[in-house]
């Protein structure tokens, strides 16, 4: 399908930390994300401040986990099911350790052909094996280590989400985790879909990184299913997204109170922006009749906007203001408790 040229007047916000300059897009060629090379360098450093140190920690964590797993083997034959489950886990950790050592070798300026030769494999196979290395490194270094279940059992799909209380008014996520065609669940699916297209990663690769079937990833991205939060979090990390921005969307899709579970108003607004295909600040200003500064402050948390401003931004992002209202009230209460005075003027009627 032919792609129409971008409008010459289209512009996006620079991704450089602390930079809010608009980046003009040319009608042809690759999309630009930074206003200058220094901004691009600062962004990459902020995402991966120390790649060498991360790879070293990746190797150490993988080796420690491998030692922990091998120490649990009982070769007496009394628990063959557990030994088989341990072998599967060891193979996963061994893959992580292998990737970590390869990444360390590359940090040491060793060429890919030389690494492939020492591993007795082709350069193409080696390069393909590194596609999922960043995501696996992120999971390995996360505070949630993988543990072998005491009574392992085969499982095609992940377990359902945690038990939840009565669905609050306005929630649309149903009890079995199936996503309806519109509402908060569709917003979550839209965000995952845009992140997936931006990453260019295949379902097979994502399934390997997240630890579920590729078909399950496909249904989550298309909106046929609402995954559990652990799966959604790992999927967000594999798609190079901030899980904190996806958490409010997931809670709304499941019918939970958005103000609970550590969700953040600014993160929720950024998540809605992702679900709306990341419109630039100028386009949002036209839709909401707000200033660029008001919208920028709402996204970066520099200032808590009043409810009228927040509602206008949520509506422009195709969200439902009522579902984010508890988050805004919680944020407002936190600011008043701190006495920082970093909010816009809010009328008493805004609290309803």
Coordinates of C-alpha atoms in Angstrom, one line a residue:
X1 CA 0.0 0.0 0.0
X2 CA 1.6 3.3 -1.0
X3 CA 2.4 5.7 1.8
X4 CA 1.4 9.3 1.4
X5 CA 4.1 11.9 2.0
X6 CA 4.0 13.6 5.4
X7 CA 2.6 17.1 5.7
X8 CA 5.4 19.6 5.5
X9 CA 4.0 21.4 8.5
X10 CA 4.0 18.3 10.7
X11 CA 6.3 18.5 13.7
X12 CA 7.1 16.4 16.8
X13 CA 8.6 17.1 20.2
X14 CA 12.3 16.4 20.6
X15 CA 12.9 13.3 22.7
X16 CA 16.1 14.8 24.3
X17 CA 15.9 15.0 28.1
X18 CA 14.7 18.4 29.1
X19 CA 14.4 19.6 25.5
X20 CA 10.9 20.6 24.3
X21 CA 11.9 21.9 20.9
X22 CA 9.7 21.0 17.9
X23 CA 11.3 18.9 15.2
X24 CA 10.0 19.6 11.8
X25 CA 9.4 16.6 9.6
X26 CA 10.3 16.5 5.9
X27 CA 7.7 15.2 3.5
X28 CA 10.1 12.3 2.5
X29 CA 12.8 10.3 4.2
X30 CA 13.1 9.0 7.7
X31 CA 11.3 10.5 10.6
X32 CA 13.4 12.6 12.9
X33 CA 13.1 12.3 16.6
X34 CA 15.7 14.9 17.9
X35 CA 16.3 18.5 17.1
X36 CA 20.1 18.0 17.2
X37 CA 22.7 15.3 17.5
X38 CA 23.5 16.3 21.1
X39 CA 19.9 15.7 22.1
X40 CA 20.0 12.3 20.5
X41 CA 23.1 11.4 22.4
X42 CA 21.6 12.6 25.7
X43 CA 18.5 10.5 25.1
X44 CA 20.4 7.3 24.3
X45 CA 22.6 7.8 27.4
X46 CA 19.5 8.4 29.6
X47 CA 18.0 5.1 28.3
X48 CA 21.3 3.1 28.7
X49 CA 23.5 5.1 31.0
X50 CA 26.2 2.4 31.2
X51 CA 25.9 -0.4 28.7
X52 CA 29.2 -2.0 29.7
X53 CA 28.2 -2.1 33.3
X54 CA 24.8 -3.4 32.4
X55 CA 26.3 -6.3 30.4
X56 CA 28.7 -7.1 33.3
X57 CA 25.8 -7.2 35.7
X58 CA 23.8 -9.2 33.2
X59 CA 26.6 -11.9 33.1
X60 CA 26.9 -12.0 36.9
X61 CA 23.2 -12.2 37.5
X62 CA 22.8 -15.0 34.9
X63 CA 25.7 -17.0 36.4
X64 CA 24.4 -16.6 39.9
X65 CA 20.9 -17.8 38.8
X66 CA 22.4 -20.8 36.9
X67 CA 24.4 -21.8 40.1
X68 CA 21.2 -21.5 42.1
X69 CA 19.2 -23.7 39.8
X70 CA 21.9 -26.4 39.4
X71 CA 22.2 -26.7 43.1
X72 CA 18.6 -27.8 43.3
X73 CA 18.9 -30.9 41.1
X74 CA 18.0 -34.2 42.8
X75 CA 19.5 -36.9 40.6
X76 CA 18.2 -39.8 42.8
X77 CA 15.3 -40.2 40.5
X78 CA 12.7 -39.4 43.2
X79 CA 11.6 -36.1 41.6
X80 CA 12.1 -36.4 37.8
X81 CA 9.4 -33.9 37.1
X82 CA 11.2 -31.2 39.0
X83 CA 14.5 -32.1 37.4
X84 CA 13.0 -31.7 34.0
X85 CA 11.5 -28.3 34.9
X86 CA 15.0 -27.3 36.2
X87 CA 16.6 -28.3 32.9
X88 CA 14.2 -26.0 31.0
X89 CA 14.9 -23.1 33.3
X90 CA 18.7 -23.8 33.1
X91 CA 18.5 -23.6 29.3
X92 CA 16.8 -20.2 29.5
X93 CA 19.4 -18.9 32.0
X94 CA 22.3 -20.4 29.9
X95 CA 21.0 -18.5 26.9
X96 CA 21.1 -15.3 29.0
X97 CA 24.7 -16.0 30.1
X98 CA 25.8 -16.7 26.6
X99 CA 24.2 -13.5 25.4
X100 CA 25.8 -11.5 28.2
X101 CA 29.3 -12.9 27.4
X102 CA 28.8 -12.1 23.7
X103 CA 27.7 -8.5 24.6
X104 CA 30.8 -8.2 26.8
X105 CA 32.9 -9.4 23.9
X106 CA 31.4 -6.8 21.7
X107 CA 32.0 -4.1 24.3
X108 CA 35.7 -5.2 24.2
X109 CA 35.8 -4.4 20.5
X110 CA 35.8 -8.1 19.4
X111 CA 34.3 -8.5 15.9
X112 CA 31.2 -10.5 15.3
X113 CA 32.9 -13.0 12.9
X114 CA 35.6 -13.8 15.5
X115 CA 32.9 -14.3 18.2
X116 CA 30.9 -16.5 15.9
X117 CA 34.0 -18.6 15.0
X118 CA 34.8 -19.2 18.7
X119 CA 31.2 -20.2 19.3
X120 CA 31.2 -22.5 16.3
X121 CA 28.2 -20.8 14.7
X122 CA 27.6 -18.5 11.7
X123 CA 27.6 -14.8 12.0
X124 CA 24.0 -14.6 10.9
X125 CA 22.9 -17.0 13.5
X126 CA 24.8 -15.1 16.2
X127 CA 23.3 -11.8 15.1
X128 CA 19.8 -13.3 15.2
X129 CA 20.4 -14.7 18.7
X130 CA 21.2 -11.2 19.9
X131 CA 17.9 -9.7 18.8
X132 CA 16.2 -10.5 22.1
X133 CA 19.3 -9.9 24.3
X134 CA 18.3 -6.3 25.4
X135 CA 14.9 -7.5 26.6
X136 CA 16.3 -10.5 28.4
X137 CA 18.9 -8.4 30.0
X138 CA 16.2 -6.0 31.3
X139 CA 14.3 -8.9 32.8
X140 CA 17.3 -10.5 34.3
X141 CA 18.3 -7.3 36.0
X142 CA 14.8 -6.5 37.2
X143 CA 13.9 -7.0 40.9
X144 CA 11.6 -9.9 40.0
X145 CA 13.8 -13.0 39.5
X146 CA 12.4 -16.1 37.8
X147 CA 11.7 -18.9 40.2
X148 CA 11.0 -22.6 39.4
X149 CA 7.5 -23.5 40.7
X150 CA 7.4 -26.2 43.3
X151 CA 4.8 -28.1 41.3
X152 CA 5.4 -27.3 37.6
X153 CA 2.8 -27.9 35.1
X154 CA 2.6 -27.2 31.4
X155 CA 0.8 -24.0 30.6
X156 CA 0.0 -22.7 27.1
X157 CA -1.2 -19.3 28.2
X158 CA -0.3 -17.1 31.2
X159 CA -2.5 -17.2 34.4
X160 CA -5.3 -14.7 34.6
X161 CA -4.8 -11.5 36.4
X162 CA -5.2 -11.1 40.2
X163 CA -8.6 -11.5 41.8
X164 CA -10.4 -8.2 41.6
X165 CA -13.2 -6.6 43.5
X166 CA -16.5 -5.3 42.1
X167 CA -15.9 -3.4 38.9
X168 CA -16.3 0.3 39.5
X169 CA -18.7 2.4 37.5
X170 CA -17.2 3.2 34.1
X171 CA -15.0 0.1 33.9
X172 CA -15.4 -2.0 30.8
X173 CA -12.9 -4.9 31.3
X174 CA -14.8 -8.1 31.7
X175 CA -14.2 -10.9 34.1
X176 CA -12.5 -13.4 31.8
X177 CA -10.0 -11.0 30.4
X178 CA -11.5 -10.7 26.9
X179 CA -11.2 -7.2 25.5
X180 CA -14.3 -5.4 24.2
X181 CA -14.2 -3.5 20.9
X182 CA -14.2 0.0 22.5
X183 CA -13.4 1.7 25.8
X184 CA -10.4 1.4 28.1
X185 CA -9.5 -2.1 26.8
X186 CA -9.4 -0.9 23.2
X187 CA -7.2 2.0 24.4
X188 CA -4.7 -0.5 26.0
X189 CA -4.7 -2.5 22.8
X190 CA -4.2 0.6 20.7
X191 CA -1.1 1.5 22.8
X192 CA 0.4 -2.0 22.5
X193 CA -0.3 -2.0 18.8
X194 CA 1.4 1.4 18.2
X195 CA 4.4 0.2 20.3
X196 CA 4.6 -3.0 18.4
X197 CA 4.6 -1.3 15.0
X198 CA 7.2 1.2 16.2
X199 CA 9.5 -1.6 17.4
X200 CA 9.3 -3.6 14.2
X201 CA 9.6 -6.8 16.3
X202 CA 7.9 -10.0 15.2
X203 CA 5.4 -11.8 17.4
X204 CA 7.7 -14.8 17.6
X205 CA 10.5 -12.7 19.0
X206 CA 8.2 -11.0 21.5
X207 CA 6.8 -14.3 22.6
X208 CA 10.3 -15.5 23.3
X209 CA 11.1 -12.4 25.3
X210 CA 7.9 -12.3 27.2
X211 CA 7.6 -16.0 27.8
X212 CA 4.2 -16.7 26.2
X213 CA 3.0 -18.0 22.8
X214 CA 3.3 -15.6 19.8
X215 CA -0.4 -16.2 19.2
X216 CA -1.2 -14.8 22.7
X217 CA 0.9 -11.7 21.9
X218 CA -1.0 -11.3 18.7
X219 CA -4.4 -11.4 20.5
X220 CA -3.1 -8.9 23.2
X221 CA -1.9 -6.4 20.5
X222 CA -5.1 -6.8 18.5
X223 CA -7.3 -6.3 21.5
X224 CA -8.8 -9.8 21.6
X225 CA -7.3 -10.4 25.1
X226 CA -6.3 -8.4 28.2
X227 CA -3.1 -10.0 29.5
X228 CA -2.3 -10.2 33.2
X229 CA -0.1 -7.3 34.5
X230 CA 3.1 -9.4 34.7
X231 CA 2.7 -10.3 31.0
X232 CA 1.8 -6.7 30.1
X233 CA 4.8 -5.4 32.0
X234 CA 7.2 -7.7 30.3
X235 CA 5.6 -6.9 26.9
X236 CA 6.0 -3.1 27.5
X237 CA 9.7 -3.6 28.4
X238 CA 10.2 -5.8 25.3
X239 CA 8.7 -3.0 23.2
X240 CA 11.1 -0.4 24.8
X241 CA 8.2 1.3 26.6
X242 CA 7.8 2.6 30.2
X243 CA 5.6 0.1 32.1
X244 CA 4.5 3.0 34.4
X245 CA 2.8 4.6 31.3
X246 CA 1.0 1.4 30.5
X247 CA -0.1 0.5 34.0
X248 CA -3.0 3.1 34.2
X249 CA -4.3 1.9 30.8
X250 CA -4.1 -1.7 32.0
X251 CA -5.9 -0.9 35.3
X252 CA -8.7 0.9 33.4
X253 CA -9.0 -2.0 30.9
X254 CA -9.4 -4.5 33.8
X255 CA -11.9 -2.3 35.6
X256 CA -9.6 -1.4 38.6
X257 CA -9.5 2.0 40.3
X258 CA -6.8 3.9 38.3
X259 CA -5.7 5.8 41.5
X260 CA -4.6 2.6 43.2
X261 CA -1.6 0.4 42.4
X262 CA 1.0 3.2 42.2
X263 CA -0.3 4.7 39.0
X264 CA 0.7 8.3 38.1
X265 CA -1.4 11.0 36.4
X266 CA 1.4 12.2 34.1
X267 CA 2.3 8.6 33.2
X268 CA -1.3 7.9 32.4
X269 CA -1.4 11.0 30.1
X270 CA 1.7 9.8 28.3
X271 CA 0.2 6.3 28.0
X272 CA -2.9 7.8 26.4
X273 CA -0.7 9.8 24.0
X274 CA 1.0 6.5 23.0
X275 CA -2.4 4.9 22.4
X276 CA -3.4 7.9 20.2
X277 CA -0.4 7.3 17.9
X278 CA 1.8 10.0 19.7
X279 CA 0.3 13.2 18.3
X280 CA 2.7 16.2 18.5
X281 CA 2.1 19.0 20.9
X282 CA 1.1 21.4 18.2
X283 CA -1.8 19.2 17.0
X284 CA -2.9 18.7 20.6
X285 CA -2.9 22.5 21.1
X286 CA -5.2 22.9 18.1
X287 CA -7.6 20.3 19.4
X288 CA -7.7 21.6 23.0
X289 CA -7.2 25.3 22.5
X290 CA -4.5 25.1 25.2
X291 CA -0.9 26.5 24.9
X292 CA 2.1 24.4 24.1
X293 CA 3.4 25.0 27.6
X294 CA 0.3 23.9 29.3
X295 CA 0.3 20.6 27.5
X296 CA 4.0 20.0 27.9
X297 CA 3.8 20.7 31.7
X298 CA 0.9 18.2 31.9
X299 CA 3.0 15.4 30.3
X300 CA 6.3 16.0 32.1
X301 CA 4.7 16.6 35.6
X302 CA 6.3 20.0 36.0
X303 CA 2.9 21.5 37.0
X304 CA -0.4 19.8 37.9
X305 CA -3.0 21.2 35.5
X306 CA -6.5 21.9 36.7
X307 CA -9.3 19.4 36.0
X308 CA -10.6 21.4 33.0
X309 CA -7.2 21.3 31.3
X310 CA -6.6 17.7 32.2
X311 CA -10.1 16.7 30.9
X312 CA -9.5 18.6 27.6
X313 CA -6.1 16.7 27.1
X314 CA -7.7 13.3 27.9
X315 CA -10.6 14.0 25.5
X316 CA -8.2 15.1 22.7
X317 CA -6.3 11.8 23.2
X318 CA -9.5 9.8 22.8
X319 CA -9.6 8.8 26.5
X320 CA -12.4 8.9 29.0
X321 CA -11.9 11.7 31.5
X322 CA -14.0 10.1 34.2
X323 CA -11.6 7.1 34.4
X324 CA -8.6 9.4 35.1
X325 CA -10.4 11.7 37.5
X326 CA -9.4 9.6 40.6
X327 CA -5.8 9.9 39.5
X328 CA -6.1 13.7 39.2
X329 CA -7.8 13.9 42.7
X330 CA -5.1 11.8 44.2
X331 CA -2.3 13.9 42.6
X332 CA -4.1 17.1 43.7
X333 CA -4.3 15.8 47.3
X334 CA -0.6 14.9 47.3
X335 CA 0.4 18.4 46.1
X336 CA -1.8 20.1 48.8
X337 CA -0.3 17.8 51.5
X338 CA 3.2 18.8 50.4
X339 CA 2.3 22.5 50.2
X340 CA 4.5 22.9 47.1
X341 CA 2.1 25.3 45.3
X342 CA 3.1 23.8 41.9
X343 CA -0.4 23.6 40.6
X344 CA -2.6 25.7 38.4
X345 CA -5.5 27.6 40.0
X346 CA -8.3 25.1 40.5
X347 CA -11.9 26.1 41.3
X348 CA -13.6 24.3 44.2
X349 CA -16.3 23.1 41.7
X350 CA -13.7 21.1 40.0
X351 CA -13.9 18.5 42.7
X352 CA -17.6 17.8 41.9

